[in-house]
Coordinates of C-alpha atoms and ligand atoms in Angstrom, one line a residue:
Chain A
X19 CA 57.4 -48.6 -10.8
X20 CA 57.1 -46.4 -7.8
X21 CA 54.5 -43.8 -7.2
X22 CA 57.0 -41.0 -7.6
X23 CA 55.7 -38.1 -9.7
X24 CA 58.5 -38.6 -12.1
X25 CA 60.0 -41.9 -12.9
X26 CA 62.4 -43.0 -15.8
X27 CA 63.5 -46.4 -16.8
X28 CA 66.1 -47.4 -19.4
X29 CA 65.7 -44.0 -21.0
X30 CA 67.7 -43.3 -24.2
X31 CA 67.2 -40.5 -26.7
X32 CA 68.6 -40.1 -30.2
X33 CA 68.8 -37.1 -32.3
X34 CA 68.9 -37.3 -36.2
X35 CA 68.7 -40.2 -38.5
X36 CA 71.2 -42.4 -40.5
X37 CA 74.8 -41.4 -40.2
X38 CA 73.8 -38.2 -38.4
X39 CA 72.1 -40.3 -35.7
X40 CA 73.5 -39.4 -32.3
X41 CA 72.6 -40.6 -28.9
X42 CA 72.2 -37.7 -26.4
X43 CA 71.2 -39.6 -23.2
X44 CA 71.9 -43.2 -22.2
X45 CA 70.0 -45.5 -19.8
X46 CA 68.6 -42.9 -17.4
X47 CA 66.8 -44.5 -14.3
X48 CA 65.4 -42.1 -11.9
X49 CA 62.6 -41.8 -9.3
X50 CA 62.0 -38.2 -8.2
X51 CA 60.3 -37.7 -4.9
X52 CA 57.2 -35.6 -4.4
X53 CA 57.9 -32.1 -3.2
X54 CA 61.6 -32.3 -3.6
X55 CA 64.0 -29.8 -5.4
X56 CA 66.2 -31.7 -7.6
X57 CA 69.0 -30.0 -9.5
X58 CA 70.5 -31.2 -12.7
X59 CA 74.2 -30.4 -13.3
X60 CA 76.8 -31.3 -15.9
X61 CA 78.8 -29.7 -18.6
X62 CA 77.2 -28.2 -21.7
X63 CA 76.0 -30.8 -24.1
X64 CA 75.7 -33.5 -21.4
X65 CA 72.0 -34.1 -22.1
X66 CA 70.4 -32.0 -19.2
X67 CA 67.9 -30.1 -21.4
X68 CA 67.1 -33.3 -23.5
X69 CA 66.1 -35.0 -20.2
X70 CA 64.0 -32.0 -19.1
X71 CA 62.1 -31.9 -22.4
X72 CA 61.4 -35.5 -22.4
X73 CA 59.9 -35.3 -18.8
X74 CA 58.0 -32.1 -19.8
X75 CA 56.2 -33.9 -22.7
X76 CA 57.9 -31.5 -25.2
X77 CA 59.7 -34.2 -27.0
X78 CA 58.5 -37.8 -27.7
X79 CA 59.8 -40.6 -25.7
X80 CA 60.8 -43.4 -28.1
X81 CA 63.3 -45.7 -26.1
X82 CA 62.5 -46.6 -22.6
X83 CA 59.9 -45.4 -20.2
X84 CA 59.1 -42.2 -18.6
X85 CA 56.0 -41.9 -16.2
X86 CA 54.9 -38.4 -15.3
X87 CA 52.1 -38.1 -12.7
X88 CA 51.0 -41.6 -13.4
X89 CA 51.0 -41.5 -17.2
X90 CA 53.3 -43.5 -19.4
X91 CA 54.8 -41.0 -22.1
X92 CA 56.1 -43.6 -24.5
X93 CA 53.4 -43.9 -27.1
X94 CA 51.1 -41.5 -25.3
X95 CA 48.6 -39.6 -27.5
X96 CA 49.0 -35.9 -28.2
X97 CA 45.8 -35.2 -26.1
X98 CA 47.4 -37.0 -23.1
X99 CA 50.6 -35.0 -23.6
X100 CA 48.8 -31.7 -23.8
X101 CA 46.8 -32.6 -20.8
X102 CA 49.9 -33.4 -18.8
X103 CA 51.6 -30.1 -19.9
X104 CA 48.7 -28.2 -18.3
X105 CA 49.7 -29.8 -15.0
X106 CA 53.3 -28.7 -15.3
X107 CA 55.0 -25.4 -14.9
X108 CA 57.8 -24.5 -17.1
X109 CA 60.5 -21.9 -16.6
X110 CA 62.9 -21.2 -19.3
X111 CA 66.2 -19.5 -19.6
X112 CA 64.6 -16.7 -21.4
X113 CA 61.5 -15.4 -19.7
X114 CA 59.5 -15.6 -23.0
X115 CA 56.8 -13.2 -21.7
X116 CA 54.4 -11.8 -24.2
X117 CA 55.6 -8.2 -24.8
X118 CA 52.0 -6.8 -25.5
X119 CA 50.6 -8.3 -22.3
X120 CA 51.1 -6.8 -18.8
X121 CA 52.6 -8.7 -16.0
X122 CA 49.2 -9.7 -14.7
X123 CA 47.9 -10.7 -18.2
X124 CA 51.0 -12.7 -18.8
X125 CA 50.4 -14.5 -15.5
X126 CA 46.7 -14.9 -16.4
X127 CA 47.7 -16.9 -19.5
X128 CA 48.9 -19.6 -17.0
X129 CA 45.3 -19.9 -15.8
X130 CA 43.3 -19.5 -19.0
X131 CA 44.9 -22.6 -20.5
X132 CA 42.4 -24.5 -18.2
X133 CA 39.6 -23.0 -20.1
X134 CA 37.1 -20.1 -19.8
X135 CA 37.0 -18.8 -16.3
X136 CA 35.9 -16.0 -14.2
X137 CA 38.1 -13.1 -15.3
X138 CA 37.9 -11.4 -12.0
X139 CA 39.0 -14.5 -10.1
X140 CA 41.8 -15.0 -12.6
X141 CA 43.1 -11.5 -12.1
X142 CA 43.0 -11.9 -8.3
X143 CA 44.9 -15.1 -8.4
X144 CA 47.5 -13.6 -10.7
X145 CA 47.8 -10.6 -8.4
X146 CA 48.3 -12.9 -5.4
X147 CA 51.2 -14.8 -7.0
X148 CA 52.8 -11.5 -8.3
X149 CA 52.6 -10.1 -4.7
X150 CA 54.2 -13.2 -3.3
X151 CA 57.1 -12.7 -5.7
X152 CA 57.5 -9.2 -4.7
X153 CA 55.9 -7.6 -7.7
X154 CA 52.9 -5.9 -6.2
X155 CA 53.8 -2.6 -7.6
X156 CA 54.6 -3.9 -11.0
X157 CA 51.3 -5.7 -11.8
X158 CA 50.3 -3.6 -14.8
X159 CA 53.8 -3.1 -16.3
X160 CA 54.6 -4.4 -19.7
X161 CA 57.6 -6.7 -19.9
X162 CA 59.5 -3.9 -21.7
X163 CA 59.4 -1.8 -18.6
X164 CA 60.6 -4.5 -16.2
X165 CA 64.1 -5.5 -15.2
X166 CA 65.5 -8.9 -16.2
X167 CA 65.0 -10.2 -12.7
X168 CA 61.5 -8.9 -12.5
X169 CA 60.7 -10.5 -15.9
X170 CA 61.9 -13.8 -14.7
X171 CA 59.9 -13.5 -11.5
X172 CA 56.8 -12.8 -13.7
X173 CA 57.7 -16.0 -15.7
X174 CA 57.9 -17.9 -12.3
X175 CA 54.5 -16.5 -11.3
X176 CA 53.0 -17.6 -14.6
X177 CA 54.4 -21.1 -14.0
X178 CA 53.2 -21.1 -10.4
X179 CA 49.7 -19.6 -10.7
X180 CA 47.9 -22.7 -12.0
X181 CA 49.3 -24.7 -9.0
X182 CA 51.3 -27.1 -11.0
X183 CA 52.3 -30.5 -9.6
X184 CA 55.7 -30.3 -11.2
X185 CA 57.9 -27.4 -12.1
X186 CA 60.7 -27.9 -14.7
X187 CA 63.3 -25.0 -14.9
X188 CA 66.2 -24.9 -17.3
X189 CA 68.9 -22.5 -16.2
X190 CA 66.3 -20.0 -15.0
X191 CA 68.9 -17.7 -13.6
X192 CA 71.5 -17.8 -16.5
X193 CA 70.4 -14.6 -18.0
X194 CA 70.3 -12.7 -14.5
X195 CA 72.9 -11.2 -12.4
X196 CA 73.8 -13.2 -9.3
X197 CA 71.7 -11.3 -6.8
X198 CA 68.4 -11.3 -8.7
X199 CA 69.0 -14.9 -9.8
X200 CA 69.4 -15.9 -6.3
X201 CA 66.2 -14.1 -5.4
X202 CA 64.2 -15.8 -8.1
X203 CA 65.4 -19.3 -7.1
X204 CA 64.9 -18.5 -3.4
X205 CA 61.3 -17.7 -4.0
X206 CA 60.7 -20.6 -6.4
X207 CA 62.1 -22.8 -3.6
X208 CA 60.0 -21.5 -0.8
X209 CA 56.8 -21.4 -2.8
X210 CA 57.5 -24.9 -4.2
X211 CA 58.1 -26.3 -0.7
X212 CA 55.0 -24.6 0.7
X213 CA 52.8 -26.1 -2.1
X214 CA 54.5 -29.5 -2.2
X215 CA 55.6 -28.9 -5.8
X216 CA 58.1 -31.3 -7.3
X217 CA 60.9 -29.3 -8.9
X218 CA 63.5 -30.3 -11.3
X219 CA 66.0 -27.5 -12.2
X220 CA 69.1 -27.3 -14.4
X221 CA 71.6 -24.8 -12.8
X222 CA 75.3 -24.2 -12.2
X223 CA 74.8 -21.6 -9.6
X224 CA 76.7 -23.0 -6.4
X225 CA 74.6 -21.0 -4.0
X226 CA 71.5 -22.7 -5.3
X227 CA 73.1 -26.2 -4.9
X228 CA 73.0 -25.5 -1.1
X229 CA 69.2 -25.4 -1.3
X230 CA 68.8 -28.7 -3.2
X231 CA 67.4 -31.9 -1.8
X232 CA 69.1 -33.9 -4.5
X233 CA 71.9 -33.2 -7.0
X234 CA 72.2 -35.3 -10.2
X235 CA 75.2 -34.8 -12.4
X236 CA 75.2 -35.8 -16.0
X237 CA 78.2 -36.3 -18.4
X238 CA 78.0 -37.4 -22.0
X239 CA 74.4 -38.3 -21.5
X240 CA 74.9 -40.6 -18.5
X241 CA 74.4 -40.1 -14.8
X242 CA 77.9 -39.9 -13.1
X243 CA 76.7 -38.9 -9.7
X244 CA 73.5 -38.7 -7.7
X245 CA 73.6 -37.4 -4.2
X246 CA 70.8 -36.9 -1.7
X247 CA 71.3 -34.1 0.8
Chain B
X12 CA 38.0 -2.3 -26.1
X13 CA 40.3 -4.9 -24.6
X14 CA 37.8 -5.3 -21.7
X15 CA 34.9 -5.8 -24.2
X16 CA 36.9 -8.5 -26.2
X17 CA 37.8 -10.3 -23.1
X18 CA 34.2 -10.6 -22.3
X19 CA 33.5 -11.7 -25.8
X20 CA 36.2 -14.4 -26.1
X21 CA 36.3 -15.4 -22.5
X22 CA 40.0 -15.0 -22.7
X23 CA 42.4 -12.2 -23.1
X24 CA 42.2 -10.7 -26.6
X25 CA 45.8 -11.5 -27.4
X26 CA 45.4 -10.9 -31.2
X27 CA 44.1 -7.5 -30.6
X28 CA 46.7 -6.5 -27.9
X29 CA 49.4 -7.9 -30.1
X30 CA 48.3 -6.1 -33.2
X31 CA 47.9 -2.8 -31.4
X32 CA 51.1 -3.1 -29.5
X33 CA 53.2 -2.2 -32.6
X34 CA 51.3 0.8 -33.7
X35 CA 53.3 1.5 -36.8
X36 CA 52.5 -1.9 -38.1
X37 CA 48.9 -1.8 -37.1
X38 CA 48.3 1.6 -38.9
X39 CA 50.1 0.3 -42.0
X40 CA 48.0 -2.8 -42.0
X41 CA 44.8 -0.9 -41.5
X42 CA 45.7 1.6 -44.3
X43 CA 46.5 -1.3 -46.5
X44 CA 43.1 -2.9 -46.0
X45 CA 41.4 0.5 -46.3
X46 CA 43.2 1.0 -49.6
X47 CA 42.2 -2.4 -50.9
X48 CA 38.6 -1.6 -49.9
X49 CA 38.8 1.8 -51.7
X50 CA 40.0 0.0 -54.8
X51 CA 37.2 -2.4 -54.8
X52 CA 34.6 0.2 -53.9
X53 CA 35.7 2.5 -56.8
X54 CA 35.8 -0.4 -59.3
X55 CA 32.3 -1.6 -58.1
X56 CA 31.0 1.9 -58.2
X57 CA 32.1 2.5 -61.7
X58 CA 30.9 -0.9 -62.8
X59 CA 27.5 -0.1 -61.1
X60 CA 27.3 3.1 -63.1
X61 CA 28.2 1.2 -66.2
X62 CA 25.5 -1.3 -65.6
X63 CA 23.1 1.4 -64.7
X64 CA 23.7 3.4 -67.8
X65 CA 23.6 0.2 -69.9
X66 CA 20.0 -0.3 -68.9
X67 CA 19.0 3.3 -68.5
X68 CA 17.3 3.5 -71.9
X69 CA 15.2 0.6 -71.1
X70 CA 13.6 2.8 -68.4
X71 CA 12.2 5.1 -71.1
X72 CA 10.4 2.2 -72.8
X73 CA 7.1 0.5 -71.9
X74 CA 7.0 -2.9 -73.7
X75 CA 7.0 -6.5 -73.0
X76 CA 9.0 -8.1 -75.9
X77 CA 11.7 -6.7 -78.2
X78 CA 12.5 -8.0 -81.6
X79 CA 16.1 -7.3 -82.6
X80 CA 18.7 -8.1 -85.2
X81 CA 21.3 -10.7 -84.3
X82 CA 23.9 -8.2 -85.6
X83 CA 23.4 -5.8 -82.7
X84 CA 24.7 -6.8 -79.3
X85 CA 22.7 -4.4 -77.2
X86 CA 19.7 -2.1 -77.3
X87 CA 21.9 0.7 -78.6
X88 CA 24.2 -1.1 -81.1
X89 CA 23.7 -1.0 -84.9
X90 CA 21.8 -3.7 -86.7
X91 CA 18.3 -3.5 -88.1
X92 CA 15.4 -5.7 -88.9
X93 CA 12.7 -5.6 -91.5
X94 CA 9.5 -3.6 -90.6
X95 CA 7.5 -6.4 -92.1
X96 CA 8.2 -8.4 -88.8
X97 CA 6.1 -5.9 -87.0
X98 CA 3.1 -6.9 -89.2
X99 CA 3.8 -10.5 -88.8
X100 CA 4.1 -10.1 -85.0
X101 CA 0.8 -8.3 -84.8
X102 CA -0.8 -11.5 -86.2
X103 CA 0.4 -13.7 -83.4
X104 CA -2.0 -14.4 -80.6
X105 CA -1.3 -12.6 -77.4
X106 CA 0.3 -9.6 -79.1
X107 CA -1.9 -6.5 -78.8
X108 CA 0.4 -3.8 -80.2
X109 CA 3.8 -3.3 -81.8
X110 CA 5.9 -0.3 -82.8
X111 CA 9.3 0.3 -84.5
X112 CA 12.2 1.8 -82.5
X113 CA 15.1 3.6 -84.3
X114 CA 18.4 4.1 -82.5
X115 CA 21.4 6.2 -83.7
X116 CA 24.3 8.3 -82.3
X117 CA 24.2 11.9 -83.1
X118 CA 27.5 14.0 -82.9
X119 CA 26.8 17.5 -81.8
X120 CA 29.3 20.5 -81.3
X121 CA 28.6 22.7 -78.4
X122 CA 29.0 26.4 -78.5
X123 CA 32.4 26.1 -76.8
X124 CA 33.6 23.9 -79.5
X125 CA 33.5 20.6 -77.5
X126 CA 32.0 17.6 -79.3
X127 CA 29.4 15.6 -77.5
X128 CA 27.3 12.6 -78.8
X129 CA 23.6 12.2 -78.2
X130 CA 22.0 8.9 -78.3
X131 CA 18.9 9.4 -80.3
X132 CA 15.7 7.3 -80.3
X133 CA 13.2 7.6 -83.0
X134 CA 9.7 6.6 -82.0
X135 CA 6.2 6.5 -83.4
X136 CA 4.8 9.5 -81.5
X137 CA 1.3 8.4 -82.1
X138 CA 2.0 5.4 -79.8
X139 CA 2.8 7.0 -76.4
X140 CA 1.8 3.8 -74.7
X141 CA 5.3 2.4 -75.6
X142 CA 6.9 5.1 -73.5
X143 CA 7.1 5.5 -69.8
X144 CA 4.3 7.8 -68.1
X145 CA 6.9 10.4 -67.5
X146 CA 7.7 10.8 -71.3
X147 CA 4.4 9.7 -73.0
X148 CA 2.5 13.0 -72.4
X149 CA 5.3 14.9 -74.1
X150 CA 5.4 12.8 -77.2
X151 CA 2.5 14.8 -78.9
X152 CA 4.7 17.9 -79.1
X153 CA 7.2 15.9 -81.2
X154 CA 4.9 15.6 -84.2
X155 CA 6.3 19.1 -85.0
X156 CA 9.0 18.6 -87.6
X157 CA 12.7 18.5 -86.3
X158 CA 11.9 18.6 -82.6
X159 CA 13.3 16.5 -79.8
X160 CA 13.2 15.9 -76.1
X161 CA 16.7 16.4 -74.6
X162 CA 18.1 14.5 -71.6
X163 CA 18.5 16.7 -68.5
X164 CA 21.8 15.1 -67.5
X165 CA 23.4 15.6 -70.9
X166 CA 27.2 16.1 -70.2
X167 CA 28.7 19.4 -71.4
X168 CA 25.3 21.1 -71.9
X169 CA 25.3 24.6 -70.2
X170 CA 23.1 24.5 -67.2
X171 CA 21.1 27.5 -68.5
X172 CA 20.0 25.6 -71.7
X173 CA 18.5 22.8 -69.5
X174 CA 16.9 25.4 -67.0
X175 CA 15.5 27.4 -70.0
X176 CA 14.1 24.2 -71.5
X177 CA 12.4 23.3 -68.3
X178 CA 10.9 26.7 -68.3
X179 CA 9.6 26.2 -71.8
X180 CA 12.3 28.1 -73.7
X181 CA 13.2 26.2 -76.8
X182 CA 16.8 25.4 -77.7
X183 CA 17.9 25.3 -81.4
X184 CA 21.0 23.5 -82.5
X185 CA 22.8 22.2 -85.5
X186 CA 23.7 18.7 -86.0
X187 CA 25.1 17.1 -89.1
X188 CA 23.7 19.8 -91.4
X189 CA 20.3 19.7 -89.8
X190 CA 18.7 22.0 -87.3
X191 CA 17.0 20.5 -84.4
X192 CA 14.8 22.1 -81.8
X193 CA 14.8 20.9 -78.3
X194 CA 11.4 21.5 -76.9
X195 CA 11.5 19.8 -73.6
X196 CA 13.5 17.6 -71.3
X197 CA 13.4 14.0 -70.0
X198 CA 15.4 12.3 -67.3
X199 CA 17.5 9.3 -68.3
X200 CA 21.1 9.8 -67.3
X201 CA 23.7 9.1 -70.1
X202 CA 26.7 7.7 -68.4
X203 CA 28.8 5.5 -70.5
X204 CA 26.7 5.0 -73.6
X205 CA 26.8 8.7 -74.7
X206 CA 27.0 12.1 -73.3
X207 CA 23.2 12.3 -73.3
X208 CA 20.0 11.1 -74.9
X209 CA 17.3 12.5 -77.1
X210 CA 13.9 11.2 -78.1
X211 CA 12.3 12.3 -81.5
X212 CA 9.7 11.2 -83.8
X213 CA 10.6 8.5 -86.4
X214 CA 10.1 11.1 -89.1
X215 CA 12.5 13.5 -87.6
X216 CA 14.9 10.6 -87.0
X217 CA 15.0 9.7 -90.6
X218 CA 15.7 13.2 -91.6
X219 CA 18.7 13.5 -89.4
X220 CA 19.9 10.0 -90.3
X221 CA 19.4 10.1 -94.0
X222 CA 21.0 6.7 -94.5
X223 CA 18.3 5.0 -92.5
X224 CA 15.0 4.0 -94.0
X225 CA 11.6 3.5 -92.5
X226 CA 11.4 0.0 -93.7
X227 CA 14.4 -1.0 -91.4
X228 CA 14.2 0.0 -87.8
X229 CA 16.6 -1.2 -85.1
X230 CA 14.0 -2.9 -83.0
X231 CA 10.4 -3.7 -82.9
X232 CA 8.7 -3.3 -79.5
X233 CA 5.8 -5.7 -78.7
X234 CA 3.1 -5.3 -76.0
X235 CA 1.3 -8.4 -74.9
X236 CA -2.3 -8.9 -73.8
X237 CA -2.9 -9.1 -70.0
X238 CA -3.3 -12.6 -68.8
X239 CA -0.9 -14.1 -71.3
X240 CA 2.6 -15.0 -70.0
X241 CA 5.2 -13.0 -71.8
X242 CA 7.3 -16.1 -72.3
X243 CA 4.5 -17.9 -74.0
X244 CA 4.1 -15.0 -76.5
X245 CA 7.9 -15.1 -77.0
X246 CA 7.6 -18.8 -77.9
X247 CA 4.7 -18.2 -80.3
X248 CA 6.6 -15.4 -82.0
X249 CA 9.6 -17.6 -82.4
X250 CA 7.4 -20.2 -84.0
X251 CA 5.6 -17.7 -86.3
X252 CA 8.4 -15.5 -87.5
X253 CA 11.2 -16.5 -89.9
X254 CA 14.3 -17.3 -87.7
X255 CA 17.0 -15.7 -89.9
X256 CA 18.8 -12.9 -88.2
X257 CA 16.2 -12.3 -85.7
X258 CA 16.3 -12.3 -81.9
X259 CA 13.1 -12.4 -79.9
X260 CA 13.3 -11.8 -76.2
X261 CA 11.4 -10.3 -73.3
X262 CA 12.5 -6.8 -72.4
X263 CA 13.9 -8.1 -69.0
X264 CA 15.9 -10.8 -70.9
X265 CA 17.1 -8.2 -73.3
X266 CA 18.3 -5.9 -70.5
X267 CA 20.0 -8.8 -68.7
X268 CA 21.8 -9.8 -71.8
X269 CA 23.0 -6.2 -72.4
X270 CA 24.4 -6.2 -68.9
X271 CA 26.2 -9.5 -69.4
X272 CA 27.6 -8.3 -72.7
X273 CA 28.9 -5.1 -71.2
X274 CA 30.4 -6.9 -68.2
X275 CA 32.1 -9.8 -69.9
X276 CA 32.7 -9.0 -73.5
X277 CA 33.5 -5.2 -73.6
X278 CA 36.9 -4.1 -72.5
X279 CA 35.4 -1.6 -70.0
X280 CA 33.5 -4.3 -68.2
X281 CA 36.6 -6.6 -68.1
X282 CA 38.9 -3.8 -67.0
X283 CA 36.6 -3.0 -64.0
X284 CA 36.1 -6.7 -63.2
X285 CA 40.0 -7.0 -63.3
X286 CA 40.2 -3.9 -61.0
X287 CA 38.0 -5.6 -58.4
X288 CA 40.1 -8.7 -58.6
X289 CA 43.3 -6.6 -58.1
X290 CA 41.8 -4.8 -55.1
X291 CA 41.1 -8.1 -53.6
X292 CA 44.5 -9.4 -54.3
X293 CA 46.2 -6.3 -52.9
X294 CA 44.2 -6.8 -49.7
X295 CA 45.0 -10.5 -49.5
X296 CA 48.7 -9.9 -49.9
X297 CA 48.9 -6.9 -47.4
X298 CA 47.0 -8.9 -44.7
X299 CA 48.9 -12.1 -45.3
X300 CA 52.1 -10.2 -45.0
X301 CA 51.2 -8.5 -41.8
X302 CA 49.8 -11.6 -40.2
X303 CA 52.6 -13.9 -41.2
X304 CA 55.3 -11.4 -40.0
X305 CA 53.3 -11.1 -36.8
X306 CA 53.2 -14.9 -36.3
X307 CA 56.9 -15.2 -37.1
X308 CA 57.7 -12.4 -34.7
X309 CA 56.0 -14.1 -31.9
X310 CA 57.1 -17.7 -32.4
X311 CA 58.9 -17.9 -29.1
X312 CA 55.8 -16.7 -27.2
X313 CA 53.6 -19.1 -29.2
X314 CA 56.0 -22.0 -28.4
X315 CA 55.8 -21.0 -24.7
X316 CA 52.1 -21.1 -24.8
X317 CA 52.2 -24.5 -26.6
X318 CA 54.5 -25.7 -23.7
X319 CA 52.1 -24.5 -21.2
X320 CA 49.3 -26.7 -22.8
X321 CA 47.6 -24.4 -25.2
X322 CA 46.4 -26.3 -28.4
X323 CA 46.1 -25.4 -32.0
X324 CA 42.6 -23.9 -31.8
X325 CA 44.0 -21.2 -29.4
X326 CA 46.5 -20.1 -31.9
X327 CA 44.2 -20.2 -34.9
X328 CA 41.9 -18.1 -32.7
X329 CA 44.5 -15.4 -32.2
X330 CA 45.3 -15.2 -35.9
X331 CA 41.7 -15.1 -36.9
X332 CA 41.1 -12.5 -34.2
X333 CA 43.8 -10.3 -35.8
X334 CA 42.3 -10.9 -39.3
X335 CA 38.9 -9.7 -38.1
X336 CA 40.3 -6.6 -36.3
X337 CA 42.1 -5.7 -39.6
X338 CA 39.0 -6.3 -41.6
X339 CA 36.8 -4.2 -39.3
X340 CA 39.3 -1.3 -38.8
X341 CA 40.3 -1.2 -42.5
X342 CA 36.7 -1.3 -43.8
X343 CA 35.5 1.8 -41.8
X344 CA 37.9 4.3 -43.3
X345 CA 37.9 2.6 -46.6
X346 CA 34.0 2.9 -46.7
X347 CA 34.0 6.6 -45.7
X348 CA 36.8 7.6 -48.1
X349 CA 34.9 5.8 -50.9
X350 CA 31.7 7.7 -50.1
X351 CA 33.7 10.8 -50.6
X352 CA 35.2 9.7 -53.8
X353 CA 31.8 8.7 -55.2
X354 CA 30.5 12.1 -54.5
X355 CA 33.5 13.6 -56.3
X356 CA 32.9 11.3 -59.2
X357 CA 29.4 12.2 -59.5
X358 CA 30.1 15.9 -59.6
X359 CA 32.9 15.6 -62.2
X360 CA 31.5 13.0 -64.5
X361 CA 27.8 12.9 -63.9
X362 CA 27.9 9.1 -63.8
X363 CA 25.4 7.5 -61.6
X364 CA 28.0 6.3 -59.0
X365 CA 26.1 5.5 -55.8
X366 CA 26.8 3.6 -52.7
X367 CA 24.1 1.1 -51.9
X368 CA 23.7 -0.8 -48.7
X369 CA 24.0 -4.2 -50.4
X370 CA 27.3 -3.2 -52.0
X371 CA 28.6 -2.0 -48.6
X372 CA 27.6 -5.2 -46.9
X373 CA 29.0 -7.4 -49.8
X374 CA 32.4 -5.6 -49.6
X375 CA 32.5 -5.8 -45.9
X376 CA 31.8 -9.6 -46.0
X377 CA 34.3 -9.9 -48.8
X378 CA 36.8 -8.0 -46.7
X379 CA 36.1 -10.5 -43.7
X380 CA 36.5 -13.5 -46.0
X381 CA 39.7 -12.2 -47.6
X382 CA 41.3 -11.3 -44.1
X383 CA 40.3 -14.8 -42.8
X384 CA 41.8 -16.5 -45.8
X385 CA 44.9 -14.6 -45.4
X386 CA 45.0 -15.5 -41.7
X387 CA 44.4 -19.1 -42.6
X388 CA 47.4 -19.1 -44.8
X389 CA 49.5 -17.3 -42.2
X390 CA 48.7 -19.8 -39.6
X391 CA 50.8 -22.4 -41.5
X392 CA 53.8 -20.7 -40.0
X393 CA 52.5 -21.7 -36.5
X394 CA 53.9 -25.2 -37.1
X395 CA 57.4 -23.7 -36.7
X396 CA 56.7 -22.9 -33.0
X397 CA 58.4 -25.9 -31.3
X398 CA 58.4 -25.7 -27.6
X399 CA 61.2 -28.2 -27.3
X400 CA 63.4 -25.6 -28.9
X401 CA 62.8 -23.1 -26.1
X402 CA 65.0 -24.8 -23.5
Ligands
LIG10 N1 67.5 -30.6 -31.5 C1 68.7 -31.3 -31.5 N2 69.1 -31.8 -32.6 C2 70.2 -32.6 -32.7 N3 71.0 -32.6 -31.6 C3 70.6 -32.1 -30.5 C4 69.5 -31.3 -30.4 N4 69.4 -30.9 -29.0 C5 70.5 -31.4 -28.4 N5 71.3 -32.1 -29.3 C6 72.5 -32.8 -28.9 O1 72.3 -33.6 -27.8 C7 73.3 -33.4 -26.9 C8 72.7 -33.0 -25.5 O2 72.2 -31.7 -25.6 P1 71.5 -30.9 -24.5 O3 70.5 -31.8 -23.9 O4 71.1 -29.6 -25.0 O5 72.7 -30.7 -23.4 P2 72.8 -29.6 -22.3 O6 71.3 -29.1 -22.0 O7 73.3 -30.4 -21.1 O8 73.7 -28.6 -22.6 C9 74.3 -32.5 -27.4 O9 75.3 -33.3 -28.0 C10 73.6 -31.8 -28.4 O10 74.4 -31.4 -29.5
LIG11 MG1 70.8 -27.0 -22.0

């Protein structure tokens, strides 16, 4: 296998058991280059999310191989999986911010997963990322008082604050209007590039496609096209 | 508060922030815990008063061993033994003195027509050594026919009567066709056993209780020689005296048995024990309900934290943090309202309902334990937080 941060070989995934057993993805072989922005496309139900959750250590890999940051996921212990998750950043379709925590506190949660730390330093780091994402004047707002785009930017800040090596994002702009969606991805991309983060993102937004280094299209669980820009 | 907890935990106090974020729910939960505390405090307070009044008469007596009939369950129950046992006991090594004790309940109608009952003790007034130092010097006056010492705390007794008695003014009253004269007071505290207590000479006792005879007192009190273990003398008495219908025990053991009997066999004791149990149950259910709803409401956020790499200890920490916050914030008002109600109970019933530190600490620890238990059960719902479902 190559030394790419993400590689998959002969990757299949099944849902259900017995008669209900259904294959969601078929024989996926990928090497994703460090620091690249890869877009996953394809109709609904084509297996994009399944692939992302397998790479993200959120689902057990049972058939085939997935290597993330040098670790084989098939048969990996829970401890290894949890350790890997801490080196990834997730951005979901819904922001999933904690309603009772301020923007800064939500972002801090991305740091505290690495253990007890200097609270002042953590707050500074959270402020720094929020500032980069244009939320300097919203640091102490609760999610309830932020717009959709602002909330998603807080979620991006939370994913970025711990300097992850990989960012996995599943339709991060689906819940946003075009303009703010574009802003979010623009920021994600430029920060990712600056820090050498490998990003895999599911999206349908044509304007975002222009920013991609690579576009992979799935259909019925198989890769039907894979183009490098 | 939040800063302090951050310092304490080394992380954001998510449990605290989450609980206090929905104020309505937080106050409902705190009120629930406070209410449960109140229930438990009231039950324990009354149970404590019950226990206190069960053993209160023992405080009047000064003896080491008590011989009783097996018919009577407690010091103040019916059941008598032969006076002959007293002479037999006096012949046992280690016994230096013995005296009969008569106990009976005397109904008494107050001037306003209300009926009270006076628990009456008939003693040999020539043996004041069997009474506590507070009462012993007054026994000499009781050699006068038909006189008695009246409990200061007697329920229903007009305050002037007690005040007058303390000033040396006698108080004459009718009971069961006999006239008795109270010539002084003593301090016992009636509580649950009766509305009040009286001490009189055995002669007076036998006059007001015509069915009783001097040959059959309720108990025989025994004093032992210094330097001989009470238990040794108890054992000797058991060997020496005929065993039929006779219970021989130290005064401490007798008081402890009375307590156990009142707590576990009498309906009052059982009812109050059950009340404590109910209070704990109410608290458990309320806290469980609040915490499990809280977990269910935040499953998405928890799943997100799981995806970020937080492990099970972190989530357990949040739920226990919430449990402890609820315990502390519920206990404080529960404690103070209980203090108020105790004071109210004392003024209305005259029962010795008191808050002592050990009870407060016990209830607080119990609250912590119950909240933690509820939290532990509520954490089972955490398993439903599956990060794979988030995408
Ligand atoms: N948790 C699940 N249980 C059973 N089937 C699932 C589950 N998640 C996804 N699937 C199925 O797997 C296939 C791929 O789904 P998914 O990866 O969510 O597609 P996409 O994200 O491209 O819309 C679909 O047929 C879907 O019905
Ligand atoms: Mg999907």
